[in-house]
Coordinates of C-alpha atoms in Angstrom, one line a residue:
X1 CA 0.1 -0.1 -0.6
X2 CA 1.3 3.4 -0.9
X3 CA 2.8 5.9 1.2
X4 CA 2.8 10.0 1.3
X5 CA 4.2 11.9 4.5
X6 CA 1.7 14.3 5.2
X7 CA 3.2 18.0 6.5
X8 CA -1.1 19.1 6.8
X9 CA -4.0 17.8 6.9
X10 CA -7.0 19.8 7.6
X11 CA -10.3 21.8 6.7
X12 CA -10.4 25.6 5.6
X13 CA -11.3 27.4 2.9
X14 CA -9.5 28.1 0.0
X15 CA -7.5 31.1 0.1
X16 CA -6.0 32.8 -3.1
X17 CA -6.9 31.8 -6.3
X18 CA -9.3 30.5 -8.9
X19 CA -11.6 28.8 -5.8
X20 CA -11.0 31.2 -3.6
X21 CA -13.8 30.5 -0.6
X22 CA -14.8 27.7 -1.5
X23 CA -14.6 24.8 1.2
X24 CA -12.0 22.4 0.8
X25 CA -9.9 19.8 1.6
X26 CA -6.2 20.5 2.0
X27 CA -3.5 17.6 1.8
X28 CA -0.3 19.2 3.1
X29 CA 1.7 17.0 1.5
X30 CA 6.2 17.4 2.7
X31 CA 8.8 17.9 0.7
X32 CA 10.1 20.7 -1.7
X33 CA 12.8 21.5 -4.1
X34 CA 13.0 25.7 -3.2
X35 CA 13.6 28.1 0.0
X36 CA 11.8 30.8 -0.7
X37 CA 14.5 32.5 1.4
X38 CA 13.9 35.4 -0.2
X39 CA 10.1 36.2 -0.3
X40 CA 9.8 40.2 2.3
X41 CA 13.0 40.4 2.1
X42 CA 15.4 43.5 -0.4
X43 CA 16.7 41.5 -3.4
X44 CA 19.8 39.5 -2.6
X45 CA 18.9 38.4 0.6
X46 CA 17.4 36.0 2.6
X47 CA 16.0 35.5 5.2
X48 CA 16.7 33.0 8.4
X49 CA 13.7 32.4 10.2
X50 CA 13.1 29.3 8.8
X51 CA 16.8 27.7 10.0
X52 CA 16.7 30.1 13.3
X53 CA 13.4 29.0 14.2
X54 CA 14.8 25.0 13.3
X55 CA 17.9 25.2 15.1
X56 CA 16.0 25.7 18.9
X57 CA 13.5 22.2 17.2
X58 CA 16.8 20.4 17.2
X59 CA 19.4 21.3 19.8
X60 CA 17.2 23.8 22.6
X61 CA 13.1 23.1 23.0
X62 CA 11.5 20.2 20.0
X63 CA 8.1 21.2 18.7
X64 CA 5.6 18.1 18.6
X65 CA 3.0 19.4 16.5
X66 CA 2.3 22.0 14.1
X67 CA -0.2 24.6 15.4
X68 CA 3.0 25.2 18.3
X69 CA 5.4 26.3 14.9
X70 CA 5.8 30.1 14.8
X71 CA 5.0 31.8 12.3
X72 CA 7.1 33.7 9.9
X73 CA 7.6 37.1 8.6
X74 CA 10.0 36.8 5.3
X75 CA 10.9 34.0 3.8
X76 CA 8.9 30.6 2.9
X77 CA 5.8 30.8 5.1
X78 CA 4.8 27.2 4.7
X79 CA 9.1 26.3 5.7
X80 CA 8.0 23.3 7.6
X81 CA 6.1 21.6 5.2
X82 CA 10.2 21.1 3.5
X83 CA 12.7 21.8 5.9
X84 CA 14.2 19.0 7.0
X85 CA 14.5 19.4 10.4
X86 CA 10.3 19.2 11.3
X87 CA 10.7 16.3 9.2
X88 CA 9.8 14.3 11.6
X89 CA 6.5 16.7 12.7
X90 CA 5.1 14.4 9.0
X91 CA 3.7 10.8 9.6
X92 CA 4.0 8.4 6.3
X93 CA -0.3 7.8 6.3
X94 CA -1.9 5.2 3.7
X95 CA -4.0 5.5 1.6
X96 CA -6.3 4.0 4.4
X97 CA -5.4 6.5 6.8
X98 CA -6.4 9.3 4.6
X99 CA -9.1 9.1 3.4
X100 CA -10.0 8.2 7.1
X101 CA -9.1 10.7 8.4
X102 CA -11.0 13.1 5.8
X103 CA -13.9 11.8 6.2
X104 CA -14.0 13.1 9.2
X105 CA -12.7 16.4 9.3
X106 CA -15.1 16.9 6.3
X107 CA -18.4 18.5 7.7
X108 CA -20.7 15.6 6.4
X109 CA -18.3 12.9 6.8
X110 CA -19.3 12.8 2.5
X111 CA -17.5 14.6 -0.4
X112 CA -20.5 17.4 -1.3
X113 CA -19.6 20.4 -2.8
X114 CA -16.1 21.0 -1.5
X115 CA -12.5 20.5 -3.0
X116 CA -9.1 19.0 -2.3
X117 CA -6.2 21.0 -3.1
X118 CA -3.4 18.2 -2.6
X119 CA -0.3 21.7 -2.0
X120 CA 3.0 21.2 -0.3
X121 CA 6.3 22.0 0.0
X122 CA 6.0 20.7 -4.1
X123 CA 3.5 18.2 -4.1
X124 CA 4.4 16.3 -7.8
X125 CA 8.1 15.3 -6.7
X126 CA 7.8 12.0 -6.2
X127 CA 4.2 11.3 -4.3
X128 CA 2.7 11.5 -7.8
X129 CA 2.9 7.4 -8.5
X130 CA 0.9 8.1 -4.9
X131 CA -1.9 9.0 -5.6
X132 CA -3.7 7.1 -8.2
X133 CA -4.0 4.4 -4.5
X134 CA -5.6 7.1 -2.9
X135 CA -8.9 9.3 -5.2
X136 CA -9.6 5.5 -6.6
X137 CA -10.1 5.0 -2.1
X138 CA -13.9 4.1 -2.1
X139 CA -14.0 7.5 0.3
X140 CA -12.9 9.8 -2.6
X141 CA -15.4 8.3 -4.9
X142 CA -17.4 11.5 -5.0
X143 CA -15.1 14.3 -5.7
X144 CA -15.3 15.9 -8.5
X145 CA -12.3 18.8 -8.0
X146 CA -8.8 18.0 -7.2
X147 CA -6.3 21.6 -7.0
X148 CA -2.3 21.0 -7.7
X149 CA -0.7 23.9 -5.9
X150 CA 2.7 23.7 -7.4
X151 CA 5.5 26.0 -8.3
X152 CA 5.4 24.8 -12.0
X153 CA 8.9 22.9 -11.9
X154 CA 8.0 19.3 -11.9
X155 CA 6.7 16.9 -15.2
X156 CA 4.0 14.8 -14.7
X157 CA 5.0 10.6 -14.8
X158 CA 3.7 9.2 -18.6
X159 CA 1.2 7.2 -15.5
X160 CA 0.1 10.1 -13.6
X161 CA -0.9 12.3 -16.5
X162 CA -2.8 8.7 -17.9
X163 CA -4.4 8.4 -14.6
X164 CA -5.3 12.3 -13.9
X165 CA -6.8 12.2 -17.4
X166 CA -8.3 8.9 -17.7
X167 CA -10.1 10.8 -13.9
X168 CA -10.8 13.7 -15.5
X169 CA -12.7 12.6 -18.5
X170 CA -13.9 8.6 -16.8
X171 CA -17.0 11.8 -15.2
X172 CA -18.2 15.1 -16.4
X173 CA -18.4 17.0 -13.9
X174 CA -15.2 15.8 -12.3
X175 CA -12.4 18.9 -12.6
X176 CA -9.3 19.4 -12.1
X177 CA -7.0 22.8 -11.9
X178 CA -3.5 23.5 -11.2
X179 CA -2.3 26.4 -9.1
X180 CA 0.7 27.5 -10.2
X181 CA 3.0 29.5 -7.9
X182 CA 5.8 31.0 -10.1
X183 CA 9.1 31.9 -8.6
X184 CA 10.5 35.6 -9.4
X185 CA 14.3 36.6 -8.6
X186 CA 11.7 38.3 -5.6
X187 CA 11.2 34.3 -3.7
X188 CA 15.2 33.6 -4.0
X189 CA 15.1 31.4 -6.0
X190 CA 17.1 31.2 -9.6
X191 CA 14.9 31.9 -12.7
X192 CA 16.0 29.2 -15.5
X193 CA 15.1 26.8 -12.7
X194 CA 12.4 28.2 -11.4
X195 CA 10.5 29.9 -14.5
X196 CA 8.6 26.3 -17.0
X197 CA 7.0 27.2 -20.0
X198 CA 7.2 24.0 -21.4
X199 CA 6.2 22.3 -18.0
X200 CA 2.9 24.6 -17.1
X201 CA 2.3 24.3 -20.8
X202 CA 2.2 20.6 -20.3
X203 CA -0.4 20.9 -17.8
X204 CA -3.1 22.7 -19.5
X205 CA -3.1 18.9 -22.0
X206 CA -4.7 17.7 -18.3
X207 CA -6.2 19.8 -17.0
X208 CA -6.7 24.2 -16.5
X209 CA -3.3 25.5 -15.3
X210 CA -2.7 29.3 -14.8
X211 CA -0.5 31.3 -13.2
X212 CA -0.2 33.6 -9.7
X213 CA 2.6 35.4 -8.4
X214 CA 3.4 36.7 -5.2
X215 CA 4.9 40.6 -5.9
X216 CA 5.5 43.3 -3.3
X217 CA 8.2 46.2 -5.6
X218 CA 8.0 47.6 -9.1
X219 CA 10.8 45.7 -10.2
X220 CA 9.2 42.1 -8.8
X221 CA 5.8 43.0 -11.0
X222 CA 8.3 44.1 -14.2
X223 CA 9.1 40.1 -13.7
X224 CA 5.9 38.8 -14.0
X225 CA 5.5 40.1 -17.6
X226 CA 8.6 39.1 -18.3
X227 CA 7.9 35.6 -17.1
X228 CA 3.8 35.7 -18.7
X229 CA 5.7 36.9 -21.7
X230 CA 7.4 33.9 -21.9
X231 CA 5.1 31.6 -20.9
X232 CA 2.7 32.7 -23.1
X233 CA 5.7 32.5 -25.9
X234 CA 5.7 28.7 -25.1
X235 CA 2.0 28.4 -25.7
X236 CA 0.6 29.0 -22.4
X237 CA -3.4 29.8 -22.2
X238 CA -4.1 30.3 -18.7
X239 CA -4.7 33.5 -16.7
X240 CA -2.4 35.5 -14.7
X241 CA -2.7 36.1 -11.2
X242 CA -1.4 39.0 -8.9
X243 CA -1.1 37.7 -4.8
X244 CA 0.9 39.3 -2.8
X245 CA 3.7 38.9 -0.3
X246 CA 3.0 38.4 2.8
X247 CA 2.1 36.3 5.1
X248 CA 1.9 37.9 8.3
X249 CA -0.9 41.1 8.4
X250 CA 1.1 43.2 9.1
X251 CA 3.4 43.3 6.0
X252 CA 0.6 41.4 3.9
X253 CA -1.5 44.4 4.3
X254 CA 1.1 46.6 3.3
X255 CA 0.9 46.3 -0.1
X256 CA -1.8 44.9 -0.9
X257 CA -3.7 47.5 -2.6
X258 CA -1.1 48.7 -4.8
X259 CA -0.5 44.7 -6.4
X260 CA -4.3 44.5 -7.2
X261 CA -4.1 47.7 -9.0
X262 CA -0.9 46.9 -10.5
X263 CA -3.2 43.5 -11.4
X264 CA -6.4 45.6 -13.2
X265 CA -3.6 47.3 -14.4
X266 CA -2.1 44.9 -17.0
X267 CA -5.5 43.0 -17.4
X268 CA -4.4 40.6 -14.8
X269 CA -6.6 39.0 -12.2
X270 CA -6.2 39.4 -8.2
X271 CA -5.1 37.1 -6.1
X272 CA -6.9 37.2 -2.5
X273 CA -5.2 35.9 0.9
X274 CA -7.5 35.3 2.5
X275 CA -6.3 32.5 5.5
X276 CA -4.5 36.1 6.4
X277 CA -7.5 38.4 7.8
X278 CA -9.6 35.3 8.1
X279 CA -6.6 33.4 10.4
X280 CA -4.3 35.3 10.5
X281 CA -2.5 32.5 8.4
X282 CA -2.1 30.5 11.7
X283 CA -1.5 26.5 10.8
X284 CA -3.9 24.7 9.9
X285 CA -5.6 27.4 8.1

C-alpha cells in the first residue's frame, strides 16, 4: 500500500486563486525543491527565520506539533513542510489512513461541494506515484474537483498523466486544476530553474492551469511581465493572477491595494490571501 509523507491535513476555505472562498480539504505533502528564502527580504538577501526556528527545534526545545510552530514574516511561510529538521512532524500515512481522516474532517462525513487541494511543499515531486491509490479509494469516489498547488517545475510522469486524464474524463463533473505559483527572483530562486513554460503547458493537456505570482515591488511586477511573456510564447493559455507577499498581516496589508491596482492595469486577476486576514495564517488554515 502506498504511503505519503503528510505535513498537514485540514479543512478550511481556499484563500487564493481561482477557487478562493470554496470549502476545501488541504492535503499538504512534505518536501520541496525550493526554499524561497527571499520573500519579504531586500533583493539579493535571504531570510534566516526558518533556520533559526529549526535550530530551536533540534537543539533547544523540540516542537511536538505544527500548531506550536512560530509563523514567519519573511521567507517561505510553509517552511515546516520542506525543511528537513521538521520532517519528524510529518508522518507517513497510507491512502487508507488519509481517506479515513478526510471523512472525519468533512462536515457531512462525505464529499459534497468541497474541493481537494493537494499542496506542499511541492506536491508533484515523488508523491505522484502514490496519488492514484488515494484518489481511487472508495471514500474518494464522490470527489469532483482537485487542485494541485505547484511551483510549476515538475513534469508529470506518463503514468500519472494517464491516470489524471482518465479520472477527469471519466465523469463530466470532475475537474483538475493546476495552481502554478511560479517563483520570481524575489523568492530567491534562480530564473532558469523556476520559470518552466513547457512544463506548465503540459499541465494544460490534463486540466486547467493558471499562473499566480507573489509580488511586492515594481521590480517584482516587471519580472512577472517578463515571465508571462515567456509562458505565452510557449503557448500557455491560462489566466494570470497577482498576489501580495506576506505570511503575516502586518506585511500583507502593506501592499495588497497596490498589487490589486497593478493587476487591473495589465488585465490580470488579483488574488487575495484570505487565510491571512481571516485566520492570521495560522497552521491548519
